[in-house]
Every structure is written in structure tokens, then in C-alpha cells.
Amino acid sequence: QVHLVESGGGLVQTGDSLRLSCAASGGITPRYSMAWFRQAPGKEREFVAGFHRTSSSPYYADSVKGRFTVSRDNVKNMLSLQANNLLPEDTAVYYCAASSTLILSSLRSDVSYGYWGQGTQVTVSS
């Protein structure tokens, strides 16, 4: 059973940086697609960044492109998110997700992922 554990969230000020990490265990391999999602209070969960299992190229939401960098270590089974120049609108619970079956066109759809971590809170004060 795949198990995902996020860490690295916190309370920061506008313009600060954070590095989020997701440790994966339980048989996850490079054949899994992995991604970061986030959910702000009163809003739907949205795609942030991730990798499809068929490609080493990352995909990003337009709202974070140029500020966030996602990386994957297939030896350590880790997915990381370097978040720079944080803005108040980045405040959310950030989730790590994985799937062995989703197709590329579904990478940004949260319903396509079968495995989720518990989430880590990121709060950006203005």
C-alpha cells in the first residue's frame, strides 16, 4: 500500500521561500505519476505541479510557474516542491498525490489520483 507523508509547511511572510517534501513508501516506483495539489479554505483542491510517469519533464499551474520548482528523486522516493516568492494567495494545505494509472491529460485532475498524503499547511502573511 502506497503511503505518502508531507513535511516542510509553515508560516512565512510574503516573498519568503519554503521547501515541501513528500516521502513515499509502500512500493511506489518511477511508474507512478506524482504531483502536488493545494486547497485553500472555501476553495476546491487545485493542481500545483507534478510529473507524469512517462516523462521526466515537470508540469506547473500557471499561478506558480516561475516561482515554484518541483523535483523528484526516484532513488529516495521523494517528491519536493521549492516554493519561492510566496504570496498570500499561496496560503493553503498542500497535498502530495500519486497514481499508477492516470493518463497525461488527467495529470491536473485530483480525482485521477488514488493515493494522498495528510497534507501540510502553508500560510503566507502579507
PDB file of C-alpha atoms in Angstrom:
ATOM      1  CA  GLN A   1       0.000   0.000   0.000  1.00  0.00           C
ATOM      2  CA  VAL A   2       1.443   3.337  -1.062  1.00  0.00           C
ATOM      3  CA  HIS A   3       1.969   5.756   1.813  1.00  0.00           C
ATOM      4  CA  LEU A   4       2.731   9.458   1.355  1.00  0.00           C
ATOM      5  CA  VAL A   5       3.937  11.827   4.085  1.00  0.00           C
ATOM      6  CA  GLU A   6       4.376  15.556   3.511  1.00  0.00           C
ATOM      7  CA  SER A   7       6.558  17.894   5.533  1.00  0.00           C
ATOM      8  CA  GLY A   8       8.002  21.394   5.347  1.00  0.00           C
ATOM      9  CA  GLY A   9       4.985  23.650   5.675  1.00  0.00           C
ATOM     10  CA  GLY A  10       4.881  26.669   7.954  1.00  0.00           C
ATOM     11  CA  LEU A  11       4.068  30.328   8.490  1.00  0.00           C
ATOM     12  CA  VAL A  12       6.100  32.736   6.363  1.00  0.00           C
ATOM     13  CA  GLN A  13       5.904  36.294   5.080  1.00  0.00           C
ATOM     14  CA  THR A  14       5.267  37.496   1.552  1.00  0.00           C
ATOM     15  CA  GLY A  15       8.361  36.956  -0.567  1.00  0.00           C
ATOM     16  CA  ASP A  16       9.779  34.173   1.589  1.00  0.00           C
ATOM     17  CA  SER A  17      10.556  30.627   0.481  1.00  0.00           C
ATOM     18  CA  LEU A  18       9.641  27.149   1.675  1.00  0.00           C
ATOM     19  CA  ARG A  19      10.642  23.676   0.599  1.00  0.00           C
ATOM     20  CA  LEU A  20       7.987  20.994   0.871  1.00  0.00           C
ATOM     21  CA  SER A  21       8.884  17.316   0.814  1.00  0.00           C
ATOM     22  CA  CYS A  22       6.844  14.183   0.235  1.00  0.00           C
ATOM     23  CA  ALA A  23       8.269  10.846   1.333  1.00  0.00           C
ATOM     24  CA  ALA A  24       6.747   7.885  -0.491  1.00  0.00           C
ATOM     25  CA  SER A  25       6.802   4.266   0.627  1.00  0.00           C
ATOM     26  CA  GLY A  26       4.936   1.024   0.096  1.00  0.00           C
ATOM     27  CA  GLY A  27       6.005   0.016  -3.375  1.00  0.00           C
ATOM     28  CA  ILE A  28       5.953   3.315  -5.218  1.00  0.00           C
ATOM     29  CA  THR A  29       8.198   3.309  -8.281  1.00  0.00           C
ATOM     30  CA  PRO A  30       9.012   5.672 -11.159  1.00  0.00           C
ATOM     31  CA  ARG A  31       5.981   4.106 -12.882  1.00  0.00           C
ATOM     32  CA  TYR A  32       3.807   6.285 -10.666  1.00  0.00           C
ATOM     33  CA  SER A  33       2.767   9.790 -11.588  1.00  0.00           C
ATOM     34  CA  MET A  34       3.208  12.161  -8.643  1.00  0.00           C
ATOM     35  CA  ALA A  35       2.012  15.679  -8.055  1.00  0.00           C
ATOM     36  CA  TRP A  36       1.409  18.465  -5.566  1.00  0.00           C
ATOM     37  CA  PHE A  37      -2.077  19.855  -5.058  1.00  0.00           C
ATOM     38  CA  ARG A  38      -3.301  22.553  -2.704  1.00  0.00           C
ATOM     39  CA  GLN A  39      -6.594  23.527  -1.139  1.00  0.00           C
ATOM     40  CA  ALA A  40      -7.341  26.931   0.325  1.00  0.00           C
ATOM     41  CA  PRO A  41     -10.259  27.499   2.718  1.00  0.00           C
ATOM     42  CA  GLY A  42     -13.552  27.574   0.838  1.00  0.00           C
ATOM     43  CA  LYS A  43     -11.935  26.616  -2.464  1.00  0.00           C
ATOM     44  CA  GLU A  44     -11.582  23.438  -4.469  1.00  0.00           C
ATOM     45  CA  ARG A  45      -8.369  21.483  -4.452  1.00  0.00           C
ATOM     46  CA  GLU A  46      -6.141  22.563  -7.349  1.00  0.00           C
ATOM     47  CA  PHE A  47      -3.119  21.193  -9.173  1.00  0.00           C
ATOM     48  CA  VAL A  48       0.188  22.890  -8.398  1.00  0.00           C
ATOM     49  CA  ALA A  49       2.944  20.882 -10.088  1.00  0.00           C
ATOM     50  CA  GLY A  50       3.916  17.321 -10.889  1.00  0.00           C
ATOM     51  CA  PHE A  51       5.337  14.613 -13.101  1.00  0.00           C
ATOM     52  CA  HIS A  52       3.596  12.111 -15.330  1.00  0.00           C
ATOM     53  CA  ARG A  53       5.076   8.615 -15.126  1.00  0.00           C
ATOM     54  CA  THR A  54       6.010   8.666 -18.810  1.00  0.00           C
ATOM     55  CA  SER A  55       8.114  11.830 -18.658  1.00  0.00           C
ATOM     56  CA  SER A  56      10.831  13.475 -16.605  1.00  0.00           C
ATOM     57  CA  SER A  57       9.529  16.921 -17.560  1.00  0.00           C
ATOM     58  CA  PRO A  58       7.542  18.742 -14.871  1.00  0.00           C
ATOM     59  CA  TYR A  59       4.157  20.378 -15.324  1.00  0.00           C
ATOM     60  CA  TYR A  60       3.050  23.511 -13.476  1.00  0.00           C
ATOM     61  CA  ALA A  61      -0.069  25.510 -12.823  1.00  0.00           C
ATOM     62  CA  ASP A  62       0.136  28.948 -14.423  1.00  0.00           C
ATOM     63  CA  SER A  63      -0.246  30.568 -10.998  1.00  0.00           C
ATOM     64  CA  VAL A  64       3.070  29.133  -9.738  1.00  0.00           C
ATOM     65  CA  LYS A  65       5.129  28.966 -12.926  1.00  0.00           C
ATOM     66  CA  GLY A  66       8.432  30.789 -12.461  1.00  0.00           C
ATOM     67  CA  ARG A  67       8.138  30.760  -8.653  1.00  0.00           C
ATOM     68  CA  PHE A  68       7.823  27.075  -7.776  1.00  0.00           C
ATOM     69  CA  THR A  69      10.093  24.190  -8.808  1.00  0.00           C
ATOM     70  CA  VAL A  70       9.054  20.551  -8.469  1.00  0.00           C
ATOM     71  CA  SER A  71      11.640  17.782  -8.369  1.00  0.00           C
ATOM     72  CA  ARG A  72      11.595  14.043  -7.977  1.00  0.00           C
ATOM     73  CA  ASP A  73      14.203  11.678  -6.560  1.00  0.00           C
ATOM     74  CA  ASN A  74      13.380   8.157  -7.714  1.00  0.00           C
ATOM     75  CA  VAL A  75      16.168   6.633  -5.609  1.00  0.00           C
ATOM     76  CA  LYS A  76      14.944   8.148  -2.361  1.00  0.00           C
ATOM     77  CA  ASN A  77      11.268   8.012  -3.422  1.00  0.00           C
ATOM     78  CA  MET A  78      10.850  11.712  -2.683  1.00  0.00           C
ATOM     79  CA  LEU A  79       8.839  14.459  -4.352  1.00  0.00           C
ATOM     80  CA  SER A  80       9.840  18.017  -3.456  1.00  0.00           C
ATOM     81  CA  LEU A  81       8.430  21.467  -4.089  1.00  0.00           C
ATOM     82  CA  GLN A  82      10.645  24.535  -3.810  1.00  0.00           C
ATOM     83  CA  ALA A  83       8.297  27.482  -3.376  1.00  0.00           C
ATOM     84  CA  ASN A  84       9.916  30.901  -3.817  1.00  0.00           C
ATOM     85  CA  ASN A  85       8.485  34.415  -3.699  1.00  0.00           C
ATOM     86  CA  LEU A  86       5.458  33.187  -1.785  1.00  0.00           C
ATOM     87  CA  LEU A  87       2.295  35.258  -1.927  1.00  0.00           C
ATOM     88  CA  PRO A  88      -0.727  35.389   0.407  1.00  0.00           C
ATOM     89  CA  GLU A  89      -2.765  33.623  -2.280  1.00  0.00           C
ATOM     90  CA  ASP A  90      -0.425  30.622  -1.932  1.00  0.00           C
ATOM     91  CA  THR A  91      -1.872  30.008   1.537  1.00  0.00           C
ATOM     92  CA  ALA A  92      -3.361  26.514   1.533  1.00  0.00           C
ATOM     93  CA  VAL A  93      -2.949  22.948   2.688  1.00  0.00           C
ATOM     94  CA  TYR A  94      -0.520  21.309   0.274  1.00  0.00           C
ATOM     95  CA  TYR A  95      -1.025  17.646  -0.589  1.00  0.00           C
ATOM     96  CA  CYS A  96       1.164  15.074  -2.276  1.00  0.00           C
ATOM     97  CA  ALA A  97      -0.631  12.625  -4.573  1.00  0.00           C
ATOM     98  CA  ALA A  98       0.310   9.560  -6.604  1.00  0.00           C
ATOM     99  CA  SER A  99      -1.238   7.351  -9.244  1.00  0.00           C
ATOM    100  CA  SER A 100      -0.011   4.400 -11.280  1.00  0.00           C
ATOM    101  CA  THR A 101      -2.755   4.604 -13.902  1.00  0.00           C
ATOM    102  CA  LEU A 102      -3.652   8.160 -14.850  1.00  0.00           C
ATOM    103  CA  ILE A 103      -3.165   9.338 -18.401  1.00  0.00           C
ATOM    104  CA  LEU A 104      -1.281  12.529 -19.196  1.00  0.00           C
ATOM    105  CA  SER A 105      -4.418  14.538 -19.917  1.00  0.00           C
ATOM    106  CA  SER A 106      -5.628  13.791 -16.370  1.00  0.00           C
ATOM    107  CA  LEU A 107      -2.446  14.878 -14.574  1.00  0.00           C
ATOM    108  CA  ARG A 108      -4.110  18.068 -13.284  1.00  0.00           C
ATOM    109  CA  SER A 109      -7.301  16.342 -12.127  1.00  0.00           C
ATOM    110  CA  ASP A 110      -7.379  15.408  -8.446  1.00  0.00           C
ATOM    111  CA  VAL A 111      -9.966  12.670  -8.987  1.00  0.00           C
ATOM    112  CA  SER A 112      -7.392  10.765 -11.045  1.00  0.00           C
ATOM    113  CA  TYR A 113      -5.153  10.127  -8.039  1.00  0.00           C
ATOM    114  CA  GLY A 114      -5.669   7.186  -5.741  1.00  0.00           C
ATOM    115  CA  TYR A 115      -3.073   7.937  -3.100  1.00  0.00           C
ATOM    116  CA  TRP A 116      -2.869  11.062  -0.952  1.00  0.00           C
ATOM    117  CA  GLY A 117      -0.827  12.325   1.948  1.00  0.00           C
ATOM    118  CA  GLN A 118      -2.295  14.011   5.008  1.00  0.00           C
ATOM    119  CA  GLY A 119      -1.252  17.482   3.855  1.00  0.00           C
ATOM    120  CA  THR A 120       0.977  20.229   5.213  1.00  0.00           C
ATOM    121  CA  GLN A 121      -0.199  23.779   5.948  1.00  0.00           C
ATOM    122  CA  VAL A 122       1.449  26.738   4.238  1.00  0.00           C
ATOM    123  CA  THR A 123       0.433  30.171   5.481  1.00  0.00           C
ATOM    124  CA  VAL A 124       1.792  33.338   3.873  1.00  0.00           C
ATOM    125  CA  SER A 125       1.196  36.579   5.737  1.00  0.00           C
ATOM    126  CA  SER A 126       1.053  39.922   3.947  1.00  0.00           C
TER     127      SER A 126
END
